[in-house]
CSV table of C-alpha atoms in Angstrom, one decimal:
chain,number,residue,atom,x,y,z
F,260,UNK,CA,-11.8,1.3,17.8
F,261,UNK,CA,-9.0,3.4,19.6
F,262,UNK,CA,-6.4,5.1,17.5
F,263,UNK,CA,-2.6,5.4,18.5
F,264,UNK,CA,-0.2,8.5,18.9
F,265,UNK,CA,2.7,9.5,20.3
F,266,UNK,CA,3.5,12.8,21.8
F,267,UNK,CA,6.2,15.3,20.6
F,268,UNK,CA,10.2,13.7,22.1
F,269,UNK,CA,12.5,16.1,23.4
F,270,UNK,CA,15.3,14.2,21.7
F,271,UNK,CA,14.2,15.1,18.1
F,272,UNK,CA,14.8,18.9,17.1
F,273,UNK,CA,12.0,19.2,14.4
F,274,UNK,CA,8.5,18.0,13.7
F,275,UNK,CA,9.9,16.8,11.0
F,276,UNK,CA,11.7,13.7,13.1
F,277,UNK,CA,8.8,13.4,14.7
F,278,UNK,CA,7.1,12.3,11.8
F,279,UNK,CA,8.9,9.9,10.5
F,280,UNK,CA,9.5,7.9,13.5
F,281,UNK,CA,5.7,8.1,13.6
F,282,UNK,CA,5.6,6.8,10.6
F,283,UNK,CA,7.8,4.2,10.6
F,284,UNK,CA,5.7,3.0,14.1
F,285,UNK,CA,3.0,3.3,12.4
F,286,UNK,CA,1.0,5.4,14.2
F,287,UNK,CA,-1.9,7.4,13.8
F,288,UNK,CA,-0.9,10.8,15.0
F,289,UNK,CA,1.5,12.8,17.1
F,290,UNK,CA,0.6,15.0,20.2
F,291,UNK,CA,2.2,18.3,19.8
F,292,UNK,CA,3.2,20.0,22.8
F,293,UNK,CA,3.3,23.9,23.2
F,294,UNK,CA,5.7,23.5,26.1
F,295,UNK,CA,8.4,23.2,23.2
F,296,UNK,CA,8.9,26.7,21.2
F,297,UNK,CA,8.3,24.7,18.2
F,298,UNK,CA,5.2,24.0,18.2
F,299,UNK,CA,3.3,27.1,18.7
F,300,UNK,CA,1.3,29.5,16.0
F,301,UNK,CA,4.0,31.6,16.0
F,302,UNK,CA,6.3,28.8,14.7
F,303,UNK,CA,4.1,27.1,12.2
F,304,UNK,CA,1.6,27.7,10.5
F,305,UNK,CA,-2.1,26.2,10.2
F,306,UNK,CA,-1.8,26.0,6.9
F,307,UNK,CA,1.7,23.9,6.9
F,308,UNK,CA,0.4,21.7,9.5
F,309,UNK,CA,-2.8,20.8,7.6
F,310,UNK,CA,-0.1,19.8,4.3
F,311,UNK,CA,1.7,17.8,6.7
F,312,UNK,CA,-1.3,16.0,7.4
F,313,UNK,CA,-1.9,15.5,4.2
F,314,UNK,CA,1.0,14.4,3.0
F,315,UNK,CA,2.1,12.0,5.6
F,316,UNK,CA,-1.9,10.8,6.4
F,317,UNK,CA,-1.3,11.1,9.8
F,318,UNK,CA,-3.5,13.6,12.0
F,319,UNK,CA,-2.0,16.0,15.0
F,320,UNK,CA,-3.4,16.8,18.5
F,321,UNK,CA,-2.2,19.5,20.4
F,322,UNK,CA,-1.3,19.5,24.2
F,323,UNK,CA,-1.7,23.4,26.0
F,324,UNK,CA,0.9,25.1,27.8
F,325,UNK,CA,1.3,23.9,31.1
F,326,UNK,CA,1.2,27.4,32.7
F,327,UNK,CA,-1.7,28.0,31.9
F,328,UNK,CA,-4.0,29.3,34.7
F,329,UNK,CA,-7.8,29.4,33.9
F,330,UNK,CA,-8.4,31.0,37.6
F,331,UNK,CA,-5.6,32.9,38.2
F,332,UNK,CA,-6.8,35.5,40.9
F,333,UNK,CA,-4.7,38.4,38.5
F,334,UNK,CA,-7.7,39.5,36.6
F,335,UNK,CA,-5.0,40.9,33.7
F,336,UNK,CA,-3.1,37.1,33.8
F,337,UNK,CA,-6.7,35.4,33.7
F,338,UNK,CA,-7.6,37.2,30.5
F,339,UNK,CA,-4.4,36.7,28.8
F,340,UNK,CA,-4.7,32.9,29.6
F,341,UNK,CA,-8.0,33.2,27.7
F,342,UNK,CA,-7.1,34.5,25.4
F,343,UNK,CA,-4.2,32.0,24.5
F,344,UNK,CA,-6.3,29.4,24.2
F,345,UNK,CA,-8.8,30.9,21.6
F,346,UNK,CA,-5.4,31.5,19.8
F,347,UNK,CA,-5.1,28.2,20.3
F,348,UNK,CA,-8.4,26.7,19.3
F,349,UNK,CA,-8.3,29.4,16.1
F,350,UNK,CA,-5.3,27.8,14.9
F,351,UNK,CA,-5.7,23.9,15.2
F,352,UNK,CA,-9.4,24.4,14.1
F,353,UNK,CA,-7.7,26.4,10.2
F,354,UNK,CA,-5.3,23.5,10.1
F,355,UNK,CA,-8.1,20.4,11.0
F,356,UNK,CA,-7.2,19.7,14.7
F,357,UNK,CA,-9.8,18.9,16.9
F,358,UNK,CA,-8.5,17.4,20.0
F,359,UNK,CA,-6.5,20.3,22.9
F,360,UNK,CA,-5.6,18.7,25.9
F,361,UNK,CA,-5.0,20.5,28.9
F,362,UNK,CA,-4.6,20.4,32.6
F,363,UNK,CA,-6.1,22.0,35.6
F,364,UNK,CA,-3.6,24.6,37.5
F,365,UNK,CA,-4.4,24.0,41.2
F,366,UNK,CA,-3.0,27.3,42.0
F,367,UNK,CA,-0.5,28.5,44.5
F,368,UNK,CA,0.2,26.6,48.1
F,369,UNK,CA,1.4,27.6,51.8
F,370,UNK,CA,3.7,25.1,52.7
F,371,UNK,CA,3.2,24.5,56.6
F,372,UNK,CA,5.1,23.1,59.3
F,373,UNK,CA,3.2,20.0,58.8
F,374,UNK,CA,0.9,20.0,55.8
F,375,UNK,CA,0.2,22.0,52.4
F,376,UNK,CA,-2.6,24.6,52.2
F,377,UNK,CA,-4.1,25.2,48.3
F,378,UNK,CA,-5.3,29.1,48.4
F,379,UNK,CA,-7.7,27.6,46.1
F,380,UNK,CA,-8.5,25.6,49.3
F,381,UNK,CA,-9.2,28.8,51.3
F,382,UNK,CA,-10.6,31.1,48.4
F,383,UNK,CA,-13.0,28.2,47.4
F,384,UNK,CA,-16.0,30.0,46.1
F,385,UNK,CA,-14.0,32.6,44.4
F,386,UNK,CA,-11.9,29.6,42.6
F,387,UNK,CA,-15.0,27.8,41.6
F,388,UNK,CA,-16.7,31.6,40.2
F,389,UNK,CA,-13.5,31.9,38.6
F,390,UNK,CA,-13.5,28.6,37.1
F,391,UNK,CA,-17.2,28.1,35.9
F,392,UNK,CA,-16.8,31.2,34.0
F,393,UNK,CA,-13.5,30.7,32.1
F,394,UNK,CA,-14.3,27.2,31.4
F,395,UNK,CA,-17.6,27.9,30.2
F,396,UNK,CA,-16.1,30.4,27.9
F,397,UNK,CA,-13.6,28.4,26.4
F,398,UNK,CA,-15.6,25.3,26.4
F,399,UNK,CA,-18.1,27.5,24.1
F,400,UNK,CA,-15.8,29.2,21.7
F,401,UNK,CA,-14.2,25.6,20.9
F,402,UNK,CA,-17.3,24.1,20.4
F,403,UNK,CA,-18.0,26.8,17.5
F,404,UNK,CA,-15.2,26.0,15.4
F,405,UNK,CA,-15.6,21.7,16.1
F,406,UNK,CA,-12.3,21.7,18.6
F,407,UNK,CA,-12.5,19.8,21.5
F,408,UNK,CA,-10.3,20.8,25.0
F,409,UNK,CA,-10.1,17.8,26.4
F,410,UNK,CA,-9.2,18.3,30.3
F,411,UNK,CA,-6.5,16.4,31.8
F,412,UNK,CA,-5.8,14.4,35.0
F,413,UNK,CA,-2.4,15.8,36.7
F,414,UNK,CA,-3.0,14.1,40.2
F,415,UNK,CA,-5.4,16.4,41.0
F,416,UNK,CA,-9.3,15.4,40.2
F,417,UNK,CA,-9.4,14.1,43.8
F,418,UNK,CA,-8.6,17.4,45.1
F,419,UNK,CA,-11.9,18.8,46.5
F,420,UNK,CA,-11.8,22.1,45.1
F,421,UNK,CA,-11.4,20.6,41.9
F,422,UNK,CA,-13.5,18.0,41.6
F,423,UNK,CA,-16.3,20.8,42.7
F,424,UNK,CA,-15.0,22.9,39.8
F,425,UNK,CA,-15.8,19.9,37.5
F,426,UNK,CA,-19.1,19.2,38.6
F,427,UNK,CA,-19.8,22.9,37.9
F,428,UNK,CA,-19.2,22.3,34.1
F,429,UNK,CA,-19.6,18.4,33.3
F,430,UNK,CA,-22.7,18.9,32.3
F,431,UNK,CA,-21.4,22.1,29.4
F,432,UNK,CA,-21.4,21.9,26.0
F,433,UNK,CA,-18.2,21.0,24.7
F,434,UNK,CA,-16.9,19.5,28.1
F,435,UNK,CA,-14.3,16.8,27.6
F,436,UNK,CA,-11.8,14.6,29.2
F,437,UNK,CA,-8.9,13.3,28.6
F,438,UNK,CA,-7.7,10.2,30.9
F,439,UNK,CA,-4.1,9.9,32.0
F,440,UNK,CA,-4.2,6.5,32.7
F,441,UNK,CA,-0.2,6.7,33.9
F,442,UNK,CA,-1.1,10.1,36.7
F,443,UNK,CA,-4.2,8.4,37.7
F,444,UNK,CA,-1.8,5.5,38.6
F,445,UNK,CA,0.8,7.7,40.8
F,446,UNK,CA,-1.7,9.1,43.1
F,447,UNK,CA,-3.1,5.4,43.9
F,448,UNK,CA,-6.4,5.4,41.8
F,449,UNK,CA,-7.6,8.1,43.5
F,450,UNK,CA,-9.1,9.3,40.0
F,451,UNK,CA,-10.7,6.2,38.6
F,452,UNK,CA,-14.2,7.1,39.4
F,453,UNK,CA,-14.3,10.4,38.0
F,454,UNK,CA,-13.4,8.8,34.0
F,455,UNK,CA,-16.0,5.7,35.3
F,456,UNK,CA,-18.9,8.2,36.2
F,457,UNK,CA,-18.3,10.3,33.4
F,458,UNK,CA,-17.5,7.5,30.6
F,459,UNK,CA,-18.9,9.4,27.8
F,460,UNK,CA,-17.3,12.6,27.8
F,461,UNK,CA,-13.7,10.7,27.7
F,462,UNK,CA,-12.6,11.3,24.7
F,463,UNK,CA,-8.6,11.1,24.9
F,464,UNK,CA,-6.5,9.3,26.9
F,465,UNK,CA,-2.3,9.4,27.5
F,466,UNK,CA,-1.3,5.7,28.5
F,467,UNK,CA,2.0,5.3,30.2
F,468,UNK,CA,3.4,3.0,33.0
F,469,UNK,CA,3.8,4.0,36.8
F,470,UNK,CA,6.4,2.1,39.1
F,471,UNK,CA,9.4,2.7,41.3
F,472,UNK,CA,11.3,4.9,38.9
F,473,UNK,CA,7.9,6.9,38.8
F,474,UNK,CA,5.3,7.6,35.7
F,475,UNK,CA,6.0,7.6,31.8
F,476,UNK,CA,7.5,4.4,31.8
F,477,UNK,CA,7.5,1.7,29.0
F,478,UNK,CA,3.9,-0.1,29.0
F,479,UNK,CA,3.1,-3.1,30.9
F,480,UNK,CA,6.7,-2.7,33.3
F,481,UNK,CA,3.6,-1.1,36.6
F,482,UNK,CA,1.3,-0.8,37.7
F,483,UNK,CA,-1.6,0.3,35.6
F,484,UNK,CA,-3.8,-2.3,33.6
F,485,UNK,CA,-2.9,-1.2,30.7
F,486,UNK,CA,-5.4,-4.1,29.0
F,487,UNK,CA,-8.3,-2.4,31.3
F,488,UNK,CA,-7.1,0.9,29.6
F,489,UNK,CA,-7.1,-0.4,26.4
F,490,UNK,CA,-10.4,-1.8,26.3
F,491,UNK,CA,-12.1,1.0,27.5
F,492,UNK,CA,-10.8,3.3,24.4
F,493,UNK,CA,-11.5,0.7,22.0
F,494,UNK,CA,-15.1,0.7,23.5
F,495,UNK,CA,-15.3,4.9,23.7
F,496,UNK,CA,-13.5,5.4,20.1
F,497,UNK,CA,-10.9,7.2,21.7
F,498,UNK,CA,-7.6,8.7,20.6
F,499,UNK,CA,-4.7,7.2,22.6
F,500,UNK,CA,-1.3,9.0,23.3
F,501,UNK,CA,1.3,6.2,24.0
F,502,UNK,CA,2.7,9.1,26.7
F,503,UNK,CA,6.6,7.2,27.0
F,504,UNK,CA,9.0,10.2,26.0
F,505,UNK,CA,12.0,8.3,24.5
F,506,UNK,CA,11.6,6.5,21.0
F,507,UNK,CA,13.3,3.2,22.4
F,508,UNK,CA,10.7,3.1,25.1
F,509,UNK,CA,8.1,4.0,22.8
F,510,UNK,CA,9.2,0.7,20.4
F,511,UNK,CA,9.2,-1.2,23.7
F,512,UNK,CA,5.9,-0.5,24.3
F,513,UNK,CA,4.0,-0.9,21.0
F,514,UNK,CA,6.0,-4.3,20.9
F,515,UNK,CA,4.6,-4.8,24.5
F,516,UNK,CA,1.1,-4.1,23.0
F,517,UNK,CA,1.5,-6.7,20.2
F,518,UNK,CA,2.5,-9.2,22.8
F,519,UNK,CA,0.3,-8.9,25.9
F,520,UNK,CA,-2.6,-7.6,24.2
């Protein structure tokens, strides 16, 4: 059976808020993200998130920076990258996390007269040295303390360079994936076959609507089968982040949920 969660709203100043309104949903866990200030080691401690957890019997995820680049070309950056993620891993693993999502960086682009070039694209076997080895390294050091990085979908597994770089460590101990059900939708499907051909190393997912006004929308107003979507986590036992980013829309949806599904 899947679980439900929501992530961290930019409308609510504390986790706190956050809580409750999972609560009051009830929900089974909230996705912090490290985007926001707030939710970082620096802010709060292991030890007070795992008494949150207690207290309110709900569990927490945690979503990675964005910026962070696994195969940044700056040998000093790379490191530092690494290191923030063992940080990372470190801290949820003290407070009883075991889900990180993250994303892929795809790097820096030349925009040309008529196209995009990915130096990634043009450096390919340096990207895909790069990104065997920091994966690998990561991937390891969560397994040790039971954490799972769970790697994200951003519109990008169809890139080639990428989807080499993911052949390089599907087969790793601790390799995971998280499927963004709403991105995969965006860029036309183009990412389906990736989370069918490796089904059993999905262990998250972030469900959210695609259509005209774009992604993150209330459930069942696009484009993605969200029924499909559902069915697939309730057969993989996976944790689901209902990915809309405004509480009404988030109500909308789980009343969308009890209706359609």
């Amino acid at each position: 059976m899947f679980r439900l969660g929501m992530p961290t709203l930019i409308e609510f100043d504390s986790l706190e808020e956050n809580i409750n309104l999972c609560c009051k949903l009830g929900l089974d866990f909230i996705e912090l993200n490290m985007n926001l200030p707030i939710f970082t080691p620096e802010y709060i401690s292991s030890e007070k998130l795992k008494k949150l957890m207690m207290k309110h019997k709900i569990d927490f995820t945690i979503h990675l920076p964005e910026e962070l680049d696994l195969t940044s070309f700056q040998p000093s950056m790379r490191r530092g990258h690494i290191n923030r993620c063992k940080e990372v891993i470190l801290w949820a693993s003290s407070a009883g996390i075991n889900i990180l999502n993250m994303h892929i960086n795809n790097g820096i682009y030349f925009t040309l007269p008529e196209s995009k070039y990915w130096i990634n694209e043009k450096y390919e076997a340096e990207f895909l040295t790069l990104f065997l080895d920091s994966y690998k390294e990561i991937l390891l050091f969560a397994d040790e303390y039971n954490v799972k990085v769970c790697i994200e979908n951003t519109c990008n597994f169809f890139l080639p360079f990428v989807k080499k770089g993911i052949d390089l460590i599907k087969e790793l101990d601790g390799f995971n994936l998280t499927w963004d059900a709403g991105h995969d939708a965006k860029c036309h499907f183009r990412e389906t076959n990736v989370f069918e051909k490796l089904a059993k190393k999905v262990t998250h997912m972030h469900l959210h609507d695609f259509n005209e006004n774009g992604d993150h929308q209330t459930l069942y107003t696009g484009n993605v089968p969200i029924n499909e979507r559902l069915h697939f986590a309730k057969k993989h036992n996976l944790s689901v982040v209902l990915e809309i980013k405004t509480s009404e829309a988030l109500k909308k949806s789980l009343i969308n949920i009890d209706t359609f599904f």
